[in-house]
mmCIF file of C-alpha atoms and ligand atoms in Angstrom:
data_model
loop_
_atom_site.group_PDB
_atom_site.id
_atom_site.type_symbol
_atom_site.label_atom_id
_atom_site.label_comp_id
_atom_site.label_asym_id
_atom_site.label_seq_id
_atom_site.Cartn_x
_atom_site.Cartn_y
_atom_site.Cartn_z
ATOM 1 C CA UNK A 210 96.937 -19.779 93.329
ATOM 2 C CA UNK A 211 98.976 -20.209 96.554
ATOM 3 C CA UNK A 212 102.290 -18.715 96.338
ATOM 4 C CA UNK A 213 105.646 -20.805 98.216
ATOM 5 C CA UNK A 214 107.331 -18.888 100.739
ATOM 6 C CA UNK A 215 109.490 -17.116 97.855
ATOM 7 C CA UNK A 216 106.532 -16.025 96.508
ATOM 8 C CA UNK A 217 106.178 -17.311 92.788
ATOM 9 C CA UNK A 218 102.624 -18.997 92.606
ATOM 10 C CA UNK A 219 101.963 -22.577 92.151
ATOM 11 C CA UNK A 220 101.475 -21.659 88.413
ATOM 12 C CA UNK A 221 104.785 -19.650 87.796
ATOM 13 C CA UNK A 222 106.375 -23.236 89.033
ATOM 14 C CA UNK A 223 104.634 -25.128 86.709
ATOM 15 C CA UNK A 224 105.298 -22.458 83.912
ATOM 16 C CA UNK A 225 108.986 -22.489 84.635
ATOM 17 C CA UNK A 226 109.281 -25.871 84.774
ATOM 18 C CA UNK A 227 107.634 -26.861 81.825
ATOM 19 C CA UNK A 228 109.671 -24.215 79.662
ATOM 20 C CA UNK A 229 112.675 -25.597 80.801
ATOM 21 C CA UNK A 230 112.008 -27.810 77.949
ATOM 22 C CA UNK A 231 113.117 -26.675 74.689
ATOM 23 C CA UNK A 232 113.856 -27.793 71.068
ATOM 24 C CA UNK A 233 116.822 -28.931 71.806
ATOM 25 C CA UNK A 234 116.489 -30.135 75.264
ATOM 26 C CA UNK A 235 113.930 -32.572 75.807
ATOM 27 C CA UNK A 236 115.036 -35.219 77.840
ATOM 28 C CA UNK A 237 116.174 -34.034 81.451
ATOM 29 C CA UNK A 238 116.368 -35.552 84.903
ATOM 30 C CA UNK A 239 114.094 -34.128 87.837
ATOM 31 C CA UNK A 240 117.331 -32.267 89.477
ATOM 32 C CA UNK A 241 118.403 -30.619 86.284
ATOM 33 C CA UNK A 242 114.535 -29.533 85.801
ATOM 34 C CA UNK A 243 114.918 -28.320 88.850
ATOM 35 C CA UNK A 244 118.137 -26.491 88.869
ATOM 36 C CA UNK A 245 116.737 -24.884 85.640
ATOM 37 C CA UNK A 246 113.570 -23.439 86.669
ATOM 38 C CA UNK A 247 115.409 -21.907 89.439
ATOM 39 C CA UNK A 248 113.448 -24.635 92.236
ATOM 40 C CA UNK A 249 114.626 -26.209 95.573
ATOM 41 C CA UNK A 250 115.324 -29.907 95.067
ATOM 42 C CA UNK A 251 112.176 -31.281 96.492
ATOM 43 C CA UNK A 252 109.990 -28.660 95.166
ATOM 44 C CA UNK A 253 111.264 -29.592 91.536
ATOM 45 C CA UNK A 254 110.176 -33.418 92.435
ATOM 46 C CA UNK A 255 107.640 -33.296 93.847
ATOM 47 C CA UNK A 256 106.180 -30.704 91.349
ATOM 48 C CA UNK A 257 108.045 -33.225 88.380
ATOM 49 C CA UNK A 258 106.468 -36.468 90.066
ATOM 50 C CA UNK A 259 102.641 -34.605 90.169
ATOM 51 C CA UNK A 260 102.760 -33.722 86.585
ATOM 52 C CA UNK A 261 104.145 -37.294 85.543
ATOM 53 C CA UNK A 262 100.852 -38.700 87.496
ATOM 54 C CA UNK A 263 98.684 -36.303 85.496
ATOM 55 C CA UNK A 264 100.242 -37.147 82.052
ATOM 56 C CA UNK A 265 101.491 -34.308 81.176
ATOM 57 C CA UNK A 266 105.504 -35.013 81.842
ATOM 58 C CA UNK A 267 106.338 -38.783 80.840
ATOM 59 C CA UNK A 268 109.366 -40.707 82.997
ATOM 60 C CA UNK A 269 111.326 -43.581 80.970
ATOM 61 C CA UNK A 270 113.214 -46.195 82.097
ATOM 62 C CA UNK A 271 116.038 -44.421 82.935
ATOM 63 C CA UNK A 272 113.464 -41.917 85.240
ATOM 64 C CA UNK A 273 114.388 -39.159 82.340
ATOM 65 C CA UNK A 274 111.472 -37.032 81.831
ATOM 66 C CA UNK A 275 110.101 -35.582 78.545
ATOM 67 C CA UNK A 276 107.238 -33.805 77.747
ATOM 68 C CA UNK A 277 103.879 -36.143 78.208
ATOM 69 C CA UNK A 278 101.708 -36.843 75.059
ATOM 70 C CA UNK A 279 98.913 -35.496 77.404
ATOM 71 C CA UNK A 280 100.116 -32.177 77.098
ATOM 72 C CA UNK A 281 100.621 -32.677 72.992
ATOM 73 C CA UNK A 282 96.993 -33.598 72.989
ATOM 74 C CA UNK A 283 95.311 -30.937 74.874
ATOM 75 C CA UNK A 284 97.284 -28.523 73.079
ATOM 76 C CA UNK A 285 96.455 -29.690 69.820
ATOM 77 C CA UNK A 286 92.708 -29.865 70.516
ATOM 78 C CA UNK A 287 91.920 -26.532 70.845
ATOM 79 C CA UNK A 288 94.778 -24.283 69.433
ATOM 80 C CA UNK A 289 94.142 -22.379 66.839
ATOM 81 C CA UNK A 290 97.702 -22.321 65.785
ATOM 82 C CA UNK A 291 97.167 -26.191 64.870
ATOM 83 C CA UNK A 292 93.933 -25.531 63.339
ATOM 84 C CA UNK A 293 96.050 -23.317 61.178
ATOM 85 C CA UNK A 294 98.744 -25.639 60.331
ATOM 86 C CA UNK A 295 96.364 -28.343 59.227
ATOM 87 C CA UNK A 296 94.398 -26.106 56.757
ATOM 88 C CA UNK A 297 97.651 -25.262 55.640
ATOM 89 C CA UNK A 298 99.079 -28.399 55.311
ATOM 90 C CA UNK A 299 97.591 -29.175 51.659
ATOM 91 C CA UNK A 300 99.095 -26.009 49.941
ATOM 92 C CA UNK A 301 102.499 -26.372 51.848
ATOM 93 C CA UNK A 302 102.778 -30.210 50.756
ATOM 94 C CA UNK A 303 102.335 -28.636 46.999
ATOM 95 C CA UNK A 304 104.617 -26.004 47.374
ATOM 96 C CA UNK A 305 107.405 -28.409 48.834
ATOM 97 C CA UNK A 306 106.734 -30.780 45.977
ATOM 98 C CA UNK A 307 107.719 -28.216 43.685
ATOM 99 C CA UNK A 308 110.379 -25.977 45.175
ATOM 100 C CA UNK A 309 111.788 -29.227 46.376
ATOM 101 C CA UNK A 310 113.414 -27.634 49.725
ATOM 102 C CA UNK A 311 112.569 -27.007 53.084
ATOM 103 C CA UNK A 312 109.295 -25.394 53.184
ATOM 104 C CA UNK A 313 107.964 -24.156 56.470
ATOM 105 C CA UNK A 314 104.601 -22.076 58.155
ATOM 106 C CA UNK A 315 105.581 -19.608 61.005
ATOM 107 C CA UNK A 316 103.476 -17.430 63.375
ATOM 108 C CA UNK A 317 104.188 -14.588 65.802
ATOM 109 C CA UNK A 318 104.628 -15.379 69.289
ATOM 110 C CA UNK A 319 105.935 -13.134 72.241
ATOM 111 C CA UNK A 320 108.373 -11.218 69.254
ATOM 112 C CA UNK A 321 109.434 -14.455 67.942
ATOM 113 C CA UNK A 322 108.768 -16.490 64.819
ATOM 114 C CA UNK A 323 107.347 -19.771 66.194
ATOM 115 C CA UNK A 324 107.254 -22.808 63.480
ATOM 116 C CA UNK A 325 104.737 -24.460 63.434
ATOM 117 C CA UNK A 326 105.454 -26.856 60.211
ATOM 118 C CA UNK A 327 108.529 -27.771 58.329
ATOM 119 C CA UNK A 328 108.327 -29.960 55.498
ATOM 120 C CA UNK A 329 111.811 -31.186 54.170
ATOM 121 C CA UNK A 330 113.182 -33.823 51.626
ATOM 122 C CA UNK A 331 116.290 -35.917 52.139
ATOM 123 C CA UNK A 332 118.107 -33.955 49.922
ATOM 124 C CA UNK A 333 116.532 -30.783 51.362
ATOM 125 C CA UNK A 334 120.033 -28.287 52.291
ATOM 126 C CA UNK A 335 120.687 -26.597 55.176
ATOM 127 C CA UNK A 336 118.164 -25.683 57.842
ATOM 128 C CA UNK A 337 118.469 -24.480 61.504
ATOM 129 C CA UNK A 338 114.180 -24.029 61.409
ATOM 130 C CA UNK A 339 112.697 -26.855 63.904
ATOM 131 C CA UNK A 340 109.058 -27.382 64.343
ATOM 132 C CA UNK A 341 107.892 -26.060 67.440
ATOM 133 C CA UNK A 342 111.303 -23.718 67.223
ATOM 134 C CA UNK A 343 111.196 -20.217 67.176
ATOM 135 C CA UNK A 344 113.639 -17.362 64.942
ATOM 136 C CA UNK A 345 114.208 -13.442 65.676
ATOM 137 C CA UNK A 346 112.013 -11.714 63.474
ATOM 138 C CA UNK A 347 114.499 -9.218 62.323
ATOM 139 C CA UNK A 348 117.111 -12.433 61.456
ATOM 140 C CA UNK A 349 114.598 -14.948 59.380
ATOM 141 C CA UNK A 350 112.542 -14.126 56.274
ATOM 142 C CA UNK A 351 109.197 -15.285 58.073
ATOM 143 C CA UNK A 352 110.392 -12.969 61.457
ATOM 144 C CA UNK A 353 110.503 -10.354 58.496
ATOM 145 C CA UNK A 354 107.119 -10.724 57.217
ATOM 146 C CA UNK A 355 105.777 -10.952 60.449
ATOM 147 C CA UNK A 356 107.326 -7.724 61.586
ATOM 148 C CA UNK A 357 106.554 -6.077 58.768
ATOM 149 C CA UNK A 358 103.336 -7.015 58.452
ATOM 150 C CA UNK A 359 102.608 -6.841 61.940
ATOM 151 C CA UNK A 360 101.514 -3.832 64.551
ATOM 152 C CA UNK A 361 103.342 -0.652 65.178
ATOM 153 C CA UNK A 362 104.243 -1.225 68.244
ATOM 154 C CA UNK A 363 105.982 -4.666 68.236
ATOM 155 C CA UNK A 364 107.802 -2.924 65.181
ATOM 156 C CA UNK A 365 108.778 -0.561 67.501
ATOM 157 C CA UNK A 366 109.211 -2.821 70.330
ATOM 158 C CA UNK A 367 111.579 -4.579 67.971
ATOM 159 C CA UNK A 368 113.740 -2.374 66.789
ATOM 160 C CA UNK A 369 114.396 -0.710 70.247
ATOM 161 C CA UNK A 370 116.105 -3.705 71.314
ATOM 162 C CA UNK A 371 119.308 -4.909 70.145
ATOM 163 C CA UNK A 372 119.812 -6.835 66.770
ATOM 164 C CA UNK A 373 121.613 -9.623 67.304
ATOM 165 C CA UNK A 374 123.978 -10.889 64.529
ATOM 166 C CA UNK A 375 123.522 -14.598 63.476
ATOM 167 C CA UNK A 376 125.918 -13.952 60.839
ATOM 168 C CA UNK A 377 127.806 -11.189 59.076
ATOM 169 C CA UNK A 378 124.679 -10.253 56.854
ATOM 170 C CA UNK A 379 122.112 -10.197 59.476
ATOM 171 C CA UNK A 380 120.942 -6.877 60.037
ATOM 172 C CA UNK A 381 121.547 -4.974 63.164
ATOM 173 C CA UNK A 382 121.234 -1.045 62.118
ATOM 174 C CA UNK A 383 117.950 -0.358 62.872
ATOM 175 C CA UNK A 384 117.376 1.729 60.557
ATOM 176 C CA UNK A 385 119.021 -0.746 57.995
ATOM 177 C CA UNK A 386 115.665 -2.820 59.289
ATOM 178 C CA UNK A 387 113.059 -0.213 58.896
ATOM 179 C CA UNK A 388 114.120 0.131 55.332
ATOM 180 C CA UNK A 389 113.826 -3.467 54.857
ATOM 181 C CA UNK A 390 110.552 -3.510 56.366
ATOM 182 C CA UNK A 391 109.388 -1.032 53.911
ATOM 183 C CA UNK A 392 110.347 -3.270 51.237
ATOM 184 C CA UNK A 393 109.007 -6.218 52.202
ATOM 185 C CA UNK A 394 105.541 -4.105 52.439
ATOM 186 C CA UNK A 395 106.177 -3.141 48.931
ATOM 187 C CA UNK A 396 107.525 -6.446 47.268
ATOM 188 C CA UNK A 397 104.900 -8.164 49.343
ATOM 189 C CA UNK A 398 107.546 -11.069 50.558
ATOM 190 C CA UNK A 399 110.870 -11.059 52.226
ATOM 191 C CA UNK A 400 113.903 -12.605 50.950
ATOM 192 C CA UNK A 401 116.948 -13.112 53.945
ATOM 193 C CA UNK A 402 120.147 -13.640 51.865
ATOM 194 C CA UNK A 403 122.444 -15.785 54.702
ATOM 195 C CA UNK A 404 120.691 -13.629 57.496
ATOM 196 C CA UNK A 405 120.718 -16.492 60.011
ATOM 197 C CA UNK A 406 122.983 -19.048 58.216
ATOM 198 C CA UNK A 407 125.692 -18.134 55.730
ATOM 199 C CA UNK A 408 124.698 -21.094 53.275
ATOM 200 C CA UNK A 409 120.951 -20.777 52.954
ATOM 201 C CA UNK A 410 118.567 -17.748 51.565
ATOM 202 C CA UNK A 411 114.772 -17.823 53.252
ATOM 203 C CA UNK A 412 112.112 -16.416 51.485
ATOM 204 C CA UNK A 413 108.805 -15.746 52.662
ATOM 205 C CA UNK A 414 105.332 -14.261 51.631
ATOM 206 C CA UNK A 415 102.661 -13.507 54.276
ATOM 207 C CA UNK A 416 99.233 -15.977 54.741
ATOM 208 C CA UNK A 417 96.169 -13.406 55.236
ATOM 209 C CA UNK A 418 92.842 -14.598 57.587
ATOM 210 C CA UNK A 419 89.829 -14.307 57.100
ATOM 211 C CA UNK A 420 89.964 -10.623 58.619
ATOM 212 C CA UNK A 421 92.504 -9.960 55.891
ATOM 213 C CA UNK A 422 95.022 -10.041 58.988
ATOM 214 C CA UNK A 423 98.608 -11.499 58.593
ATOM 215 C CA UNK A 424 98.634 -14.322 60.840
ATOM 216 C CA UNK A 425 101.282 -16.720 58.930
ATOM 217 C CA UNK A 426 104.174 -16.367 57.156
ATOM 218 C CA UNK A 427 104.981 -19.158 54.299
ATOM 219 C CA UNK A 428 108.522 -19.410 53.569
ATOM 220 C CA UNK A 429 111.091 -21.895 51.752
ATOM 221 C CA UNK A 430 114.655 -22.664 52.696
ATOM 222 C CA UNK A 431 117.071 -22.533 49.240
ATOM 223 C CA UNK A 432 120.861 -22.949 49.113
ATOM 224 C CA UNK A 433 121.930 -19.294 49.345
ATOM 225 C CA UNK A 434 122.568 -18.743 45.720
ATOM 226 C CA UNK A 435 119.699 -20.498 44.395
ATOM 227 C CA UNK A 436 116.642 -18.112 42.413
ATOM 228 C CA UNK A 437 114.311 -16.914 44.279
ATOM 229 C CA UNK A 438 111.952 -16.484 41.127
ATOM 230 C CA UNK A 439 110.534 -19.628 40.967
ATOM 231 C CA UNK A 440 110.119 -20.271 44.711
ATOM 232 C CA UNK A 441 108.286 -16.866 44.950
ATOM 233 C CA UNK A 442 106.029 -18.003 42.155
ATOM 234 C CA UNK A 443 104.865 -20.857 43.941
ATOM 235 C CA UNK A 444 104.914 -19.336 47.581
ATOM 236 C CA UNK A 445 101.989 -17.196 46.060
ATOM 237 C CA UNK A 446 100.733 -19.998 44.986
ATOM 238 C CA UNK A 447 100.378 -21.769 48.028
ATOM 239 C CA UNK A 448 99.548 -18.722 49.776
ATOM 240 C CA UNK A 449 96.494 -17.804 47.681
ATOM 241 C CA UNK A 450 95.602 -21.239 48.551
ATOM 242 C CA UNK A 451 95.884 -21.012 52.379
ATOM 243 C CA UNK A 452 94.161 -17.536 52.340
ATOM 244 C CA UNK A 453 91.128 -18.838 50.273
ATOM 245 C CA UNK A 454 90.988 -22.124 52.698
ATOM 246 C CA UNK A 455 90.699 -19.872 55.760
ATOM 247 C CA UNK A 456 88.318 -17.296 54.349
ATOM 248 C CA UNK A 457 90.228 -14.579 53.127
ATOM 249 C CA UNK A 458 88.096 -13.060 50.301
ATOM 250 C CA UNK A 459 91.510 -10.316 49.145
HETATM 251 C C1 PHB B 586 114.822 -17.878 56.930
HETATM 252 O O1 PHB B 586 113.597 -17.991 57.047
HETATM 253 O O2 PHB B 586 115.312 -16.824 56.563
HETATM 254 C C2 PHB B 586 115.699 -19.043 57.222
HETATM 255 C C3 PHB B 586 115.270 -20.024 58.106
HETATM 256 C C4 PHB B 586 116.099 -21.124 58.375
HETATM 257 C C5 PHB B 586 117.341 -21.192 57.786
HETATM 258 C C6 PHB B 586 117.766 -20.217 56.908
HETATM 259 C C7 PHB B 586 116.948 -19.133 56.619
HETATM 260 O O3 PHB B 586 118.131 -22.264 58.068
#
């Protein structure tokens, strides 16, 4: 790709523009995209106003721009992380039905929880999850099972780096971590007690492929002093039935 005169190639523009977008920022004008990814002025619209022309930014009335339902579609045709969520979708709608509370499917991506689903009802508590949102791994109960399910060297990677405190009970000791890591191995799910919110209690059980490979995590959202028993009973419920829909033979 040809690079500008700073350097950064024509794809590390569109890259940084694009993620300027983010759960919680979705609507921006052409000068704050631009200020954001770090862009001259006219650089930023001209690179906006080619992207609205190909779909995959959209421009309202008020010459806002939000992420195009282009892009939405050619992601979703070929990712595997949506192929995922959709043969998931079944056995999460069940276990929402029942546990009647937030229930959610998370993968790893770049050393973050990513979500890819969140089912909630109205009277669903507390929940900071969004879909398309992402949670430290070492702060959430699905970052948990994906850590400790996952490869050495993101575990590693991990707990090198500092552990930032959500709240009071999140840990940050390291080693504090690699002892809850152990036990999530052991118990097989991970339960985060007011880790990222005071109020709530996540707990999670990890989704095996076909490969016997973790590539989900499953978790609920419960108000913090709610049972986990029951929850956990139908987590592996809806588990077993993810696993056996994607071919894992365990
Ligand atoms: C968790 O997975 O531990 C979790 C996620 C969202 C919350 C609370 C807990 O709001």
């Amino acid at each position: 790709m040809a690079n500008s005169p700073s350097g950064d190639s024509v794809t590390d523009r569109l890259v940084r523009v694009l993620e300027t977008f983010t759960p919680t920022r979705t609507v921006q004008t052409a000068a704050e995209i631009g200020r954001r990814a770090g862009l001259p002025g006219s650089s930023a619209h001209r690179i906006v106003g080619e992207l609205v022309d190909a779909g995959l930014l959209e421009r309202d009335d008020d010459r806002r721009i939000r992420i195009g339902v282009r892009l939405w579609e050619l992601a979703t045709r070929s990712s595997q992380a949506l192929r995922l969520r959709q043969v998931a979708m079944p056995a999460m709608e069940r276990v929402q039905a029942r546990v009647r509370e937030h229930t959610q499917l998370a993968i790893l991506e770049q050393d973050e929880a990513l979500f890819l689903e969140r089912l909630s009802a109205p009277d669903s508590g507390a929940n900071i999850t969004r879909i398309a949102g992402r949670l430290p791994l070492h702060a959430s109960s699905s970052g948990l099972v994906l850590l400790a399910f996952g490869e050495r060297e993101l575990q590693e990677r991990v707990l090198a780096e500092p552990l930032i405190a959500l709240t009071r009970e999140t840990i940050t000791d390291p080693a504090v971590l690699r002892r809850k890591l152990a036990e999530v191995r052991t118990l097989g799910h991970a339960v985060a007690r007011g880790f990222i919110e005071t109020v709530s209690t996540g707990v999670a059980v990890p989704v095996r492929d076909e490969a016997g490979r973790v590539t989900a995590a499953l978790s609920v959202v419960l108000p913090r002093d709610a049972p986990t028993e029951p929850a956990l009973r139908d987590l592996h419920a809806g588990k077993r039935d993810i696993e056996q829909a994607l071919g894992f033979r365990g």
